[in-house]
């Protein structure tokens, strides 16, 4: 009975054991059931029964060990599969991140290229606008010069020949005759006519010089000699002073100071940024000075252009110019 009980307990324990790959569980169960029948029928001796029982126990133990090994192997495989899936998931996420970074970089490059195109287009438009403005300024300046030249020509046409009391036709006089008349004559009308004739010749010379310089690059004639100075100061001459802003390249500004001794320029100052101020006097720097008369310049009609003589003389002496003594009765 003890052996039969052991066999039944072993069968109960065997039911809880999982099936092996080779089907050993069914074989052991069949053998135990057969052994239990033999014990109940008492067909076998106690020794044979115990031997068969121990053999079944050993097989059950081996089967349990095999099942444990199989479970360990299964867990190992599951762990490996889990790690593989995690690795694949990590690779997938990394690939998604790389793809996202590529898309972001492509979008950035595209945006940068579009910005460069817009910048280039803006620079082109700005360059064209500047060129247009420059052309407009040049056209405006050309029209102004043309208007000034036309005004000078109209004034020359309207002036007519000098009065017989002053001189005959001064245009036929030689330079030496004009010089002697200015240095020696005390006739106010003669002096004024000689000065006007000199400035007319200087203006014609400068126009000719500019024309031939543009064509040939040099002038074959000698430079115009300066107007001779005279010790005779006309008490009836009116001294007037003007300050005019000057335009320049790159938007730089300058100032032009002009002192009119009667109808003609007696002193002139030019100041520009980054340049040494230029001080000029009649009788010395006539070739560089403005050769229009006061009436032709139109400065008397220009609002805010006329200044006081004290302001002009202050700037003149500050820049190193010699003080000018003007005789007053």
PDB file of C-alpha atoms in Angstrom:
ATOM      1  CA  UNK A   1       0.000   0.000   0.000  1.00  0.00           C
ATOM      2  CA  UNK A   2       2.882   2.354   0.715  1.00  0.00           C
ATOM      3  CA  UNK A   3       4.238   1.773  -2.776  1.00  0.00           C
ATOM      4  CA  UNK A   4       0.809   2.360  -4.327  1.00  0.00           C
ATOM      5  CA  UNK A   5       0.490   5.637  -2.377  1.00  0.00           C
ATOM      6  CA  UNK A   6       3.894   6.770  -3.571  1.00  0.00           C
ATOM      7  CA  UNK A   7       2.939   5.950  -7.147  1.00  0.00           C
ATOM      8  CA  UNK A   8      -0.309   7.953  -6.860  1.00  0.00           C
ATOM      9  CA  UNK A   9       1.560  10.946  -5.356  1.00  0.00           C
ATOM     10  CA  UNK A  10       4.087  10.752  -8.153  1.00  0.00           C
ATOM     11  CA  UNK A  11       1.293  10.738 -10.722  1.00  0.00           C
ATOM     12  CA  UNK A  12      -0.287  13.784  -9.011  1.00  0.00           C
ATOM     13  CA  UNK A  13       3.024  15.577  -9.081  1.00  0.00           C
ATOM     14  CA  UNK A  14       3.542  14.574 -12.695  1.00  0.00           C
ATOM     15  CA  UNK A  15       0.236  16.177 -13.684  1.00  0.00           C
ATOM     16  CA  UNK A  16       1.638  19.536 -12.580  1.00  0.00           C
ATOM     17  CA  UNK A  17       4.719  19.123 -14.753  1.00  0.00           C
ATOM     18  CA  UNK A  18       4.594  20.511 -18.231  1.00  0.00           C
ATOM     19  CA  UNK A  19       4.995  18.352 -21.339  1.00  0.00           C
ATOM     20  CA  UNK A  20       8.522  17.919 -22.703  1.00  0.00           C
ATOM     21  CA  UNK A  21       9.487  18.070 -26.343  1.00  0.00           C
ATOM     22  CA  UNK A  22       9.945  14.269 -26.614  1.00  0.00           C
ATOM     23  CA  UNK A  23       6.612  13.368 -24.942  1.00  0.00           C
ATOM     24  CA  UNK A  24       8.312  11.809 -21.907  1.00  0.00           C
ATOM     25  CA  UNK A  25       5.480  12.802 -19.549  1.00  0.00           C
ATOM     26  CA  UNK A  26       2.917  10.490 -21.221  1.00  0.00           C
ATOM     27  CA  UNK A  27       5.346   7.600 -21.283  1.00  0.00           C
ATOM     28  CA  UNK A  28       6.093   7.981 -17.580  1.00  0.00           C
ATOM     29  CA  UNK A  29       2.397   8.257 -16.742  1.00  0.00           C
ATOM     30  CA  UNK A  30       1.655   5.060 -18.705  1.00  0.00           C
ATOM     31  CA  UNK A  31       4.472   3.269 -16.971  1.00  0.00           C
ATOM     32  CA  UNK A  32       3.328   4.420 -13.496  1.00  0.00           C
ATOM     33  CA  UNK A  33      -0.297   3.417 -14.210  1.00  0.00           C
ATOM     34  CA  UNK A  34       0.887   0.001 -15.393  1.00  0.00           C
ATOM     35  CA  UNK A  35       3.091  -0.307 -12.331  1.00  0.00           C
ATOM     36  CA  UNK A  36       0.182   0.645 -10.059  1.00  0.00           C
ATOM     37  CA  UNK A  37      -2.021  -2.062 -11.677  1.00  0.00           C
ATOM     38  CA  UNK A  38       0.720  -4.627 -11.116  1.00  0.00           C
ATOM     39  CA  UNK A  39       1.009  -3.608  -7.450  1.00  0.00           C
ATOM     40  CA  UNK A  40      -2.731  -3.831  -6.990  1.00  0.00           C
ATOM     41  CA  UNK A  41      -2.809  -7.254  -8.642  1.00  0.00           C
ATOM     42  CA  UNK A  42       0.367  -8.238  -6.880  1.00  0.00           C
ATOM     43  CA  UNK A  43       1.843  -9.506 -10.149  1.00  0.00           C
ATOM     44  CA  UNK A  44       5.342  -8.216  -9.304  1.00  0.00           C
ATOM     45  CA  UNK A  45       7.529  -8.612  -6.321  1.00  0.00           C
ATOM     46  CA  UNK A  46       8.228  -5.747  -3.990  1.00  0.00           C
ATOM     47  CA  UNK A  47      11.781  -5.493  -5.312  1.00  0.00           C
ATOM     48  CA  UNK A  48      10.709  -5.190  -8.929  1.00  0.00           C
ATOM     49  CA  UNK A  49       8.026  -2.688  -8.021  1.00  0.00           C
ATOM     50  CA  UNK A  50      10.528  -0.497  -6.127  1.00  0.00           C
ATOM     51  CA  UNK A  51      13.001  -0.726  -8.973  1.00  0.00           C
ATOM     52  CA  UNK A  52      10.366   0.368 -11.479  1.00  0.00           C
ATOM     53  CA  UNK A  53       9.191   3.097  -9.124  1.00  0.00           C
ATOM     54  CA  UNK A  54      12.718   4.485  -8.600  1.00  0.00           C
ATOM     55  CA  UNK A  55      13.267   4.390 -12.346  1.00  0.00           C
ATOM     56  CA  UNK A  56      10.124   6.469 -12.835  1.00  0.00           C
ATOM     57  CA  UNK A  57      11.193   8.890 -10.095  1.00  0.00           C
ATOM     58  CA  UNK A  58      14.558   9.338 -11.786  1.00  0.00           C
ATOM     59  CA  UNK A  59      12.873   9.974 -15.135  1.00  0.00           C
ATOM     60  CA  UNK A  60      10.523  12.483 -13.526  1.00  0.00           C
ATOM     61  CA  UNK A  61      13.491  14.283 -11.935  1.00  0.00           C
ATOM     62  CA  UNK A  62      15.315  14.339 -15.264  1.00  0.00           C
ATOM     63  CA  UNK A  63      12.206  15.643 -16.948  1.00  0.00           C
ATOM     64  CA  UNK A  64      11.820  18.418 -14.329  1.00  0.00           C
ATOM     65  CA  UNK A  65      15.458  19.380 -14.813  1.00  0.00           C
ATOM     66  CA  UNK A  66      14.957  19.433 -18.579  1.00  0.00           C
ATOM     67  CA  UNK A  67      11.846  21.539 -18.155  1.00  0.00           C
ATOM     68  CA  UNK A  68      13.740  23.967 -15.935  1.00  0.00           C
ATOM     69  CA  UNK A  69      16.532  24.181 -18.483  1.00  0.00           C
ATOM     70  CA  UNK A  70      13.945  24.709 -21.206  1.00  0.00           C
ATOM     71  CA  UNK A  71      12.315  27.450 -19.128  1.00  0.00           C
ATOM     72  CA  UNK A  72      15.660  29.146 -18.615  1.00  0.00           C
ATOM     73  CA  UNK A  73      16.356  28.902 -22.319  1.00  0.00           C
ATOM     74  CA  UNK A  74      12.896  30.250 -23.089  1.00  0.00           C
ATOM     75  CA  UNK A  75      13.399  33.186 -20.756  1.00  0.00           C
ATOM     76  CA  UNK A  76      16.784  33.817 -22.325  1.00  0.00           C
ATOM     77  CA  UNK A  77      15.208  33.812 -25.754  1.00  0.00           C
ATOM     78  CA  UNK A  78      12.422  36.081 -24.549  1.00  0.00           C
ATOM     79  CA  UNK A  79      15.018  38.412 -23.033  1.00  0.00           C
ATOM     80  CA  UNK A  80      17.012  38.399 -26.247  1.00  0.00           C
ATOM     81  CA  UNK A  81      13.858  39.051 -28.258  1.00  0.00           C
ATOM     82  CA  UNK A  82      12.944  41.861 -25.914  1.00  0.00           C
ATOM     83  CA  UNK A  83      16.415  43.393 -26.261  1.00  0.00           C
ATOM     84  CA  UNK A  84      16.223  42.976 -30.030  1.00  0.00           C
ATOM     85  CA  UNK A  85      12.866  44.733 -30.166  1.00  0.00           C
ATOM     86  CA  UNK A  86      14.129  47.506 -27.885  1.00  0.00           C
ATOM     87  CA  UNK A  87      17.187  47.896 -30.111  1.00  0.00           C
ATOM     88  CA  UNK A  88      14.991  48.017 -33.188  1.00  0.00           C
ATOM     89  CA  UNK A  89      12.730  50.560 -31.504  1.00  0.00           C
ATOM     90  CA  UNK A  90      15.761  52.650 -30.531  1.00  0.00           C
ATOM     91  CA  UNK A  91      17.093  52.463 -34.077  1.00  0.00           C
ATOM     92  CA  UNK A  92      13.681  53.420 -35.396  1.00  0.00           C
ATOM     93  CA  UNK A  93      13.495  56.446 -33.098  1.00  0.00           C
ATOM     94  CA  UNK A  94      17.046  57.432 -33.984  1.00  0.00           C
ATOM     95  CA  UNK A  95      16.210  57.163 -37.681  1.00  0.00           C
ATOM     96  CA  UNK A  96      13.108  59.283 -37.152  1.00  0.00           C
ATOM     97  CA  UNK A  97      15.205  61.859 -35.299  1.00  0.00           C
ATOM     98  CA  UNK A  98      17.803  61.829 -38.091  1.00  0.00           C
ATOM     99  CA  UNK A  99      15.052  62.240 -40.675  1.00  0.00           C
ATOM    100  CA  UNK A 100      13.562  65.100 -38.658  1.00  0.00           C
ATOM    101  CA  UNK A 101      16.955  66.801 -38.404  1.00  0.00           C
ATOM    102  CA  UNK A 102      17.439  66.358 -42.147  1.00  0.00           C
ATOM    103  CA  UNK A 103      14.062  67.948 -42.814  1.00  0.00           C
ATOM    104  CA  UNK A 104      14.859  70.818 -40.435  1.00  0.00           C
ATOM    105  CA  UNK A 105      18.269  71.334 -42.076  1.00  0.00           C
ATOM    106  CA  UNK A 106      16.749  71.223 -45.550  1.00  0.00           C
ATOM    107  CA  UNK A 107      14.098  73.740 -44.470  1.00  0.00           C
ATOM    108  CA  UNK A 108      16.817  75.963 -42.958  1.00  0.00           C
ATOM    109  CA  UNK A 109      18.930  75.787 -46.112  1.00  0.00           C
ATOM    110  CA  UNK A 110      15.887  76.522 -48.256  1.00  0.00           C
ATOM    111  CA  UNK A 111      14.973  79.482 -46.070  1.00  0.00           C
ATOM    112  CA  UNK A 112      18.581  80.724 -46.162  1.00  0.00           C
ATOM    113  CA  UNK A 113      18.674  80.454 -49.952  1.00  0.00           C
ATOM    114  CA  UNK A 114      15.376  82.331 -50.204  1.00  0.00           C
ATOM    115  CA  UNK A 115      16.734  84.991 -47.827  1.00  0.00           C
ATOM    116  CA  UNK A 116      19.867  85.335 -49.967  1.00  0.00           C
ATOM    117  CA  UNK A 117      17.720  85.671 -53.083  1.00  0.00           C
ATOM    118  CA  UNK A 118      15.547  88.295 -51.387  1.00  0.00           C
ATOM    119  CA  UNK A 119      18.664  90.098 -50.126  1.00  0.00           C
ATOM    120  CA  UNK A 120      20.205  90.020 -53.586  1.00  0.00           C
ATOM    121  CA  UNK A 121      16.977  91.319 -55.110  1.00  0.00           C
ATOM    122  CA  UNK A 122      16.738  94.067 -52.498  1.00  0.00           C
ATOM    123  CA  UNK A 123      20.354  95.060 -53.172  1.00  0.00           C
ATOM    124  CA  UNK A 124      19.638  95.095 -56.900  1.00  0.00           C
ATOM    125  CA  UNK A 125      16.560  97.267 -56.399  1.00  0.00           C
ATOM    126  CA  UNK A 126      18.454  99.542 -54.030  1.00  0.00           C
ATOM    127  CA  UNK A 127      21.351  99.795 -56.494  1.00  0.00           C
ATOM    128  CA  UNK A 128      18.946 100.632 -59.308  1.00  0.00           C
ATOM    129  CA  UNK A 129      17.225 103.224 -57.110  1.00  0.00           C
ATOM    130  CA  UNK A 130      20.574 104.811 -56.286  1.00  0.00           C
ATOM    131  CA  UNK A 131      21.568 104.815 -59.940  1.00  0.00           C
ATOM    132  CA  UNK A 132      18.197 106.341 -60.804  1.00  0.00           C
ATOM    133  CA  UNK A 133      18.596 108.999 -58.118  1.00  0.00           C
ATOM    134  CA  UNK A 134      22.148 109.680 -59.305  1.00  0.00           C
ATOM    135  CA  UNK A 135      20.932 110.076 -62.875  1.00  0.00           C
ATOM    136  CA  UNK A 136      18.164 112.383 -61.681  1.00  0.00           C
ATOM    137  CA  UNK A 137      20.670 114.464 -59.701  1.00  0.00           C
ATOM    138  CA  UNK A 138      22.973 114.626 -62.712  1.00  0.00           C
ATOM    139  CA  UNK A 139      20.068 115.599 -64.944  1.00  0.00           C
ATOM    140  CA  UNK A 140      18.952 118.227 -62.440  1.00  0.00           C
ATOM    141  CA  UNK A 141      22.485 119.592 -62.166  1.00  0.00           C
ATOM    142  CA  UNK A 142      22.835 119.602 -65.943  1.00  0.00           C
ATOM    143  CA  UNK A 143      19.581 121.522 -66.299  1.00  0.00           C
ATOM    144  CA  UNK A 144      20.687 123.956 -63.623  1.00  0.00           C
ATOM    145  CA  UNK A 145      24.007 124.534 -65.386  1.00  0.00           C
ATOM    146  CA  UNK A 146      22.244 124.882 -68.702  1.00  0.00           C
ATOM    147  CA  UNK A 147      19.862 127.399 -67.177  1.00  0.00           C
ATOM    148  CA  UNK A 148      22.769 129.319 -65.640  1.00  0.00           C
ATOM    149  CA  UNK A 149      24.649 129.323 -68.934  1.00  0.00           C
ATOM    150  CA  UNK A 150      21.562 130.425 -70.815  1.00  0.00           C
ATOM    151  CA  UNK A 151      21.001 133.201 -68.281  1.00  0.00           C
ATOM    152  CA  UNK A 152      24.598 134.326 -68.706  1.00  0.00           C
ATOM    153  CA  UNK A 153      24.245 134.317 -72.451  1.00  0.00           C
ATOM    154  CA  UNK A 154      20.986 136.247 -72.302  1.00  0.00           C
ATOM    155  CA  UNK A 155      22.582 138.768 -69.983  1.00  0.00           C
ATOM    156  CA  UNK A 156      25.570 139.131 -72.304  1.00  0.00           C
ATOM    157  CA  UNK A 157      23.190 139.673 -75.194  1.00  0.00           C
ATOM    158  CA  UNK A 158      21.196 142.242 -73.215  1.00  0.00           C
ATOM    159  CA  UNK A 159      24.206 144.138 -71.877  1.00  0.00           C
ATOM    160  CA  UNK A 160      25.171 145.517 -75.273  1.00  0.00           C
ATOM    161  CA  UNK A 161      28.349 147.474 -76.037  1.00  0.00           C
ATOM    162  CA  UNK A 162      29.877 149.803 -73.411  1.00  0.00           C
ATOM    163  CA  UNK A 163      28.966 153.447 -73.482  1.00  0.00           C
ATOM    164  CA  UNK A 164      31.168 155.673 -75.552  1.00  0.00           C
ATOM    165  CA  UNK A 165      32.027 157.648 -72.401  1.00  0.00           C
ATOM    166  CA  UNK A 166      33.688 154.574 -70.862  1.00  0.00           C
ATOM    167  CA  UNK A 167      35.524 153.008 -73.772  1.00  0.00           C
ATOM    168  CA  UNK A 168      35.022 151.778 -77.277  1.00  0.00           C
ATOM    169  CA  UNK A 169      34.750 147.967 -77.730  1.00  0.00           C
ATOM    170  CA  UNK A 170      36.839 146.467 -74.871  1.00  0.00           C
ATOM    171  CA  UNK A 171      36.725 143.036 -76.551  1.00  0.00           C
ATOM    172  CA  UNK A 172      39.376 144.335 -78.969  1.00  0.00           C
ATOM    173  CA  UNK A 173      41.682 145.452 -76.171  1.00  0.00           C
ATOM    174  CA  UNK A 174      44.790 143.434 -75.391  1.00  0.00           C
ATOM    175  CA  UNK A 175      45.371 142.060 -71.920  1.00  0.00           C
ATOM    176  CA  UNK A 176      48.117 144.597 -71.267  1.00  0.00           C
ATOM    177  CA  UNK A 177      45.754 147.437 -72.111  1.00  0.00           C
ATOM    178  CA  UNK A 178      43.165 146.097 -69.677  1.00  0.00           C
ATOM    179  CA  UNK A 179      45.849 145.734 -66.982  1.00  0.00           C
ATOM    180  CA  UNK A 180      47.124 149.284 -67.479  1.00  0.00           C
ATOM    181  CA  UNK A 181      43.583 150.664 -67.419  1.00  0.00           C
ATOM    182  CA  UNK A 182      42.779 148.863 -64.147  1.00  0.00           C
ATOM    183  CA  UNK A 183      46.067 149.873 -62.510  1.00  0.00           C
ATOM    184  CA  UNK A 184      46.142 153.490 -63.651  1.00  0.00           C
ATOM    185  CA  UNK A 185      42.587 154.642 -64.358  1.00  0.00           C
ATOM    186  CA  UNK A 186      40.578 156.514 -61.747  1.00  0.00           C
ATOM    187  CA  UNK A 187      37.446 156.457 -63.884  1.00  0.00           C
ATOM    188  CA  UNK A 188      34.947 154.285 -62.011  1.00  0.00           C
ATOM    189  CA  UNK A 189      32.982 153.412 -65.146  1.00  0.00           C
ATOM    190  CA  UNK A 190      36.203 152.417 -66.942  1.00  0.00           C
ATOM    191  CA  UNK A 191      37.306 150.218 -64.043  1.00  0.00           C
ATOM    192  CA  UNK A 192      33.946 148.467 -63.881  1.00  0.00           C
ATOM    193  CA  UNK A 193      33.917 147.927 -67.659  1.00  0.00           C
ATOM    194  CA  UNK A 194      37.470 146.531 -67.592  1.00  0.00           C
ATOM    195  CA  UNK A 195      36.576 144.155 -64.739  1.00  0.00           C
ATOM    196  CA  UNK A 196      33.494 142.977 -66.611  1.00  0.00           C
ATOM    197  CA  UNK A 197      35.543 142.404 -69.782  1.00  0.00           C
ATOM    198  CA  UNK A 198      38.153 140.438 -67.839  1.00  0.00           C
ATOM    199  CA  UNK A 199      35.556 138.160 -66.244  1.00  0.00           C
ATOM    200  CA  UNK A 200      33.894 137.668 -69.613  1.00  0.00           C
ATOM    201  CA  UNK A 201      37.220 136.521 -71.089  1.00  0.00           C
ATOM    202  CA  UNK A 202      37.880 134.306 -68.068  1.00  0.00           C
ATOM    203  CA  UNK A 203      34.464 132.660 -68.416  1.00  0.00           C
ATOM    204  CA  UNK A 204      35.004 132.047 -72.159  1.00  0.00           C
ATOM    205  CA  UNK A 205      38.456 130.658 -71.479  1.00  0.00           C
ATOM    206  CA  UNK A 206      37.203 128.272 -68.787  1.00  0.00           C
ATOM    207  CA  UNK A 207      34.434 127.013 -71.077  1.00  0.00           C
ATOM    208  CA  UNK A 208      36.954 126.509 -73.885  1.00  0.00           C
ATOM    209  CA  UNK A 209      39.407 124.812 -71.536  1.00  0.00           C
ATOM    210  CA  UNK A 210      36.761 122.364 -70.272  1.00  0.00           C
ATOM    211  CA  UNK A 211      35.708 121.537 -73.830  1.00  0.00           C
ATOM    212  CA  UNK A 212      39.239 120.962 -75.157  1.00  0.00           C
ATOM    213  CA  UNK A 213      40.246 119.070 -72.005  1.00  0.00           C
ATOM    214  CA  UNK A 214      37.392 116.603 -72.539  1.00  0.00           C
ATOM    215  CA  UNK A 215      38.419 116.136 -76.173  1.00  0.00           C
ATOM    216  CA  UNK A 216      42.226 116.070 -75.975  1.00  0.00           C
ATOM    217  CA  UNK A 217      43.029 115.605 -72.305  1.00  0.00           C
ATOM    218  CA  UNK A 218      45.157 118.819 -72.250  1.00  0.00           C
ATOM    219  CA  UNK A 219      45.011 122.467 -73.304  1.00  0.00           C
ATOM    220  CA  UNK A 220      47.447 123.876 -75.912  1.00  0.00           C
ATOM    221  CA  UNK A 221      46.994 127.492 -74.733  1.00  0.00           C
ATOM    222  CA  UNK A 222      48.687 129.028 -71.684  1.00  0.00           C
ATOM    223  CA  UNK A 223      46.583 129.524 -68.563  1.00  0.00           C
ATOM    224  CA  UNK A 224      44.656 132.720 -68.170  1.00  0.00           C
ATOM    225  CA  UNK A 225      46.686 135.346 -66.330  1.00  0.00           C
ATOM    226  CA  UNK A 226      45.146 136.798 -63.136  1.00  0.00           C
ATOM    227  CA  UNK A 227      43.415 140.107 -63.051  1.00  0.00           C
ATOM    228  CA  UNK A 228      45.894 142.787 -61.899  1.00  0.00           C
ATOM    229  CA  UNK A 229      45.238 144.290 -58.501  1.00  0.00           C
ATOM    230  CA  UNK A 230      44.587 147.936 -58.057  1.00  0.00           C
ATOM    231  CA  UNK A 231      45.224 150.257 -55.170  1.00  0.00           C
ATOM    232  CA  UNK A 232      42.110 152.234 -56.030  1.00  0.00           C
ATOM    233  CA  UNK A 233      39.233 150.995 -53.868  1.00  0.00           C
ATOM    234  CA  UNK A 234      35.861 152.216 -54.998  1.00  0.00           C
ATOM    235  CA  UNK A 235      34.040 153.786 -52.125  1.00  0.00           C
ATOM    236  CA  UNK A 236      30.759 153.265 -53.925  1.00  0.00           C
ATOM    237  CA  UNK A 237      31.352 149.461 -54.243  1.00  0.00           C
ATOM    238  CA  UNK A 238      28.984 147.407 -52.143  1.00  0.00           C
ATOM    239  CA  UNK A 239      30.463 144.460 -50.230  1.00  0.00           C
ATOM    240  CA  UNK A 240      28.098 141.527 -49.826  1.00  0.00           C
ATOM    241  CA  UNK A 241      28.722 138.100 -48.323  1.00  0.00           C
ATOM    242  CA  UNK A 242      27.088 134.717 -48.926  1.00  0.00           C
ATOM    243  CA  UNK A 243      27.268 131.163 -47.532  1.00  0.00           C
ATOM    244  CA  UNK A 244      26.102 128.254 -49.727  1.00  0.00           C
ATOM    245  CA  UNK A 245      25.976 124.500 -48.906  1.00  0.00           C
ATOM    246  CA  UNK A 246      27.812 122.259 -51.349  1.00  0.00           C
ATOM    247  CA  UNK A 247      26.873 118.714 -52.322  1.00  0.00           C
ATOM    248  CA  UNK A 248      29.447 115.983 -52.830  1.00  0.00           C
ATOM    249  CA  UNK A 249      30.044 112.303 -53.546  1.00  0.00           C
ATOM    250  CA  UNK A 250      28.762 109.835 -50.972  1.00  0.00           C
ATOM    251  CA  UNK A 251      26.332 112.384 -49.543  1.00  0.00           C
ATOM    252  CA  UNK A 252      29.148 114.486 -48.032  1.00  0.00           C
ATOM    253  CA  UNK A 253      28.417 118.190 -47.637  1.00  0.00           C
ATOM    254  CA  UNK A 254      30.599 121.258 -47.758  1.00  0.00           C
ATOM    255  CA  UNK A 255      30.326 125.038 -47.544  1.00  0.00           C
ATOM    256  CA  UNK A 256      31.115 127.785 -50.020  1.00  0.00           C
ATOM    257  CA  UNK A 257      31.714 131.341 -48.704  1.00  0.00           C
ATOM    258  CA  UNK A 258      31.730 134.186 -51.264  1.00  0.00           C
ATOM    259  CA  UNK A 259      32.600 137.864 -50.799  1.00  0.00           C
ATOM    260  CA  UNK A 260      31.385 140.097 -53.620  1.00  0.00           C
ATOM    261  CA  UNK A 261      33.263 143.361 -54.041  1.00  0.00           C
ATOM    262  CA  UNK A 262      30.665 145.151 -56.083  1.00  0.00           C
ATOM    263  CA  UNK A 263      29.485 142.879 -58.898  1.00  0.00           C
ATOM    264  CA  UNK A 264      32.510 140.549 -58.825  1.00  0.00           C
ATOM    265  CA  UNK A 265      33.982 138.006 -56.420  1.00  0.00           C
ATOM    266  CA  UNK A 266      36.730 139.448 -54.217  1.00  0.00           C
ATOM    267  CA  UNK A 267      37.300 136.477 -51.883  1.00  0.00           C
ATOM    268  CA  UNK A 268      36.100 132.895 -51.834  1.00  0.00           C
ATOM    269  CA  UNK A 269      36.391 129.951 -49.391  1.00  0.00           C
ATOM    270  CA  UNK A 270      35.579 126.284 -50.008  1.00  0.00           C
ATOM    271  CA  UNK A 271      35.365 123.749 -47.165  1.00  0.00           C
ATOM    272  CA  UNK A 272      34.720 120.045 -47.718  1.00  0.00           C
ATOM    273  CA  UNK A 273      34.927 117.082 -45.299  1.00  0.00           C
ATOM    274  CA  UNK A 274      38.372 115.492 -45.226  1.00  0.00           C
ATOM    275  CA  UNK A 275      39.941 118.272 -47.365  1.00  0.00           C
ATOM    276  CA  UNK A 276      42.025 121.295 -46.556  1.00  0.00           C
ATOM    277  CA  UNK A 277      39.988 124.532 -46.777  1.00  0.00           C
ATOM    278  CA  UNK A 278      40.697 126.549 -49.936  1.00  0.00           C
ATOM    279  CA  UNK A 279      41.063 130.324 -49.566  1.00  0.00           C
ATOM    280  CA  UNK A 280      41.098 132.365 -52.801  1.00  0.00           C
ATOM    281  CA  UNK A 281      41.500 136.064 -53.579  1.00  0.00           C
ATOM    282  CA  UNK A 282      40.805 138.116 -56.665  1.00  0.00           C
ATOM    283  CA  UNK A 283      43.972 139.028 -58.551  1.00  0.00           C
ATOM    284  CA  UNK A 284      45.652 135.809 -57.390  1.00  0.00           C
ATOM    285  CA  UNK A 285      43.304 132.872 -57.800  1.00  0.00           C
ATOM    286  CA  UNK A 286      40.862 134.145 -60.441  1.00  0.00           C
ATOM    287  CA  UNK A 287      41.172 130.975 -62.518  1.00  0.00           C
ATOM    288  CA  UNK A 288      39.809 128.917 -59.597  1.00  0.00           C
ATOM    289  CA  UNK A 289      37.076 131.293 -58.435  1.00  0.00           C
ATOM    290  CA  UNK A 290      33.471 131.719 -59.514  1.00  0.00           C
ATOM    291  CA  UNK A 291      33.430 134.056 -62.522  1.00  0.00           C
ATOM    292  CA  UNK A 292      29.736 135.014 -62.535  1.00  0.00           C
ATOM    293  CA  UNK A 293      28.699 138.491 -61.463  1.00  0.00           C
ATOM    294  CA  UNK A 294      26.531 139.036 -58.402  1.00  0.00           C
ATOM    295  CA  UNK A 295      23.478 139.574 -60.581  1.00  0.00           C
ATOM    296  CA  UNK A 296      24.174 136.487 -62.687  1.00  0.00           C
ATOM    297  CA  UNK A 297      24.698 134.253 -59.641  1.00  0.00           C
ATOM    298  CA  UNK A 298      21.175 134.855 -58.377  1.00  0.00           C
ATOM    299  CA  UNK A 299      22.417 134.712 -54.756  1.00  0.00           C
ATOM    300  CA  UNK A 300      20.607 137.901 -53.821  1.00  0.00           C
ATOM    301  CA  UNK A 301      17.329 136.107 -54.519  1.00  0.00           C
ATOM    302  CA  UNK A 302      18.304 132.969 -52.615  1.00  0.00           C
ATOM    303  CA  UNK A 303      16.677 132.923 -49.174  1.00  0.00           C
ATOM    304  CA  UNK A 304      19.076 132.538 -46.262  1.00  0.00           C
ATOM    305  CA  UNK A 305      22.225 132.681 -48.419  1.00  0.00           C
ATOM    306  CA  UNK A 306      23.423 136.187 -47.465  1.00  0.00           C
ATOM    307  CA  UNK A 307      25.403 136.566 -44.234  1.00  0.00           C
ATOM    308  CA  UNK A 308      27.091 139.423 -42.429  1.00  0.00           C
ATOM    309  CA  UNK A 309      30.634 140.505 -43.224  1.00  0.00           C
ATOM    310  CA  UNK A 310      31.717 139.828 -39.619  1.00  0.00           C
ATOM    311  CA  UNK A 311      30.807 136.146 -39.990  1.00  0.00           C
ATOM    312  CA  UNK A 312      32.739 135.861 -43.262  1.00  0.00           C
ATOM    313  CA  UNK A 313      35.825 137.654 -41.850  1.00  0.00           C
ATOM    314  CA  UNK A 314      35.755 135.495 -38.696  1.00  0.00           C
ATOM    315  CA  UNK A 315      35.891 132.280 -40.756  1.00  0.00           C
ATOM    316  CA  UNK A 316      38.431 133.829 -43.161  1.00  0.00           C
ATOM    317  CA  UNK A 317      40.912 134.832 -40.421  1.00  0.00           C
ATOM    318  CA  UNK A 318      40.302 131.586 -38.486  1.00  0.00           C
ATOM    319  CA  UNK A 319      41.396 129.603 -41.547  1.00  0.00           C
ATOM    320  CA  UNK A 320      44.562 131.700 -41.931  1.00  0.00           C
ATOM    321  CA  UNK A 321      43.387 134.347 -44.391  1.00  0.00           C
ATOM    322  CA  UNK A 322      44.888 137.818 -44.203  1.00  0.00           C
ATOM    323  CA  UNK A 323      42.616 140.545 -42.887  1.00  0.00           C
ATOM    324  CA  UNK A 324      41.228 142.718 -45.689  1.00  0.00           C
ATOM    325  CA  UNK A 325      41.220 146.479 -45.179  1.00  0.00           C
ATOM    326  CA  UNK A 326      38.220 148.054 -46.856  1.00  0.00           C
ATOM    327  CA  UNK A 327      38.490 151.814 -47.201  1.00  0.00           C
ATOM    328  CA  UNK A 328      35.557 153.704 -45.833  1.00  0.00           C
ATOM    329  CA  UNK A 329      35.065 157.464 -46.126  1.00  0.00           C
TER     330      UNK A 329
END
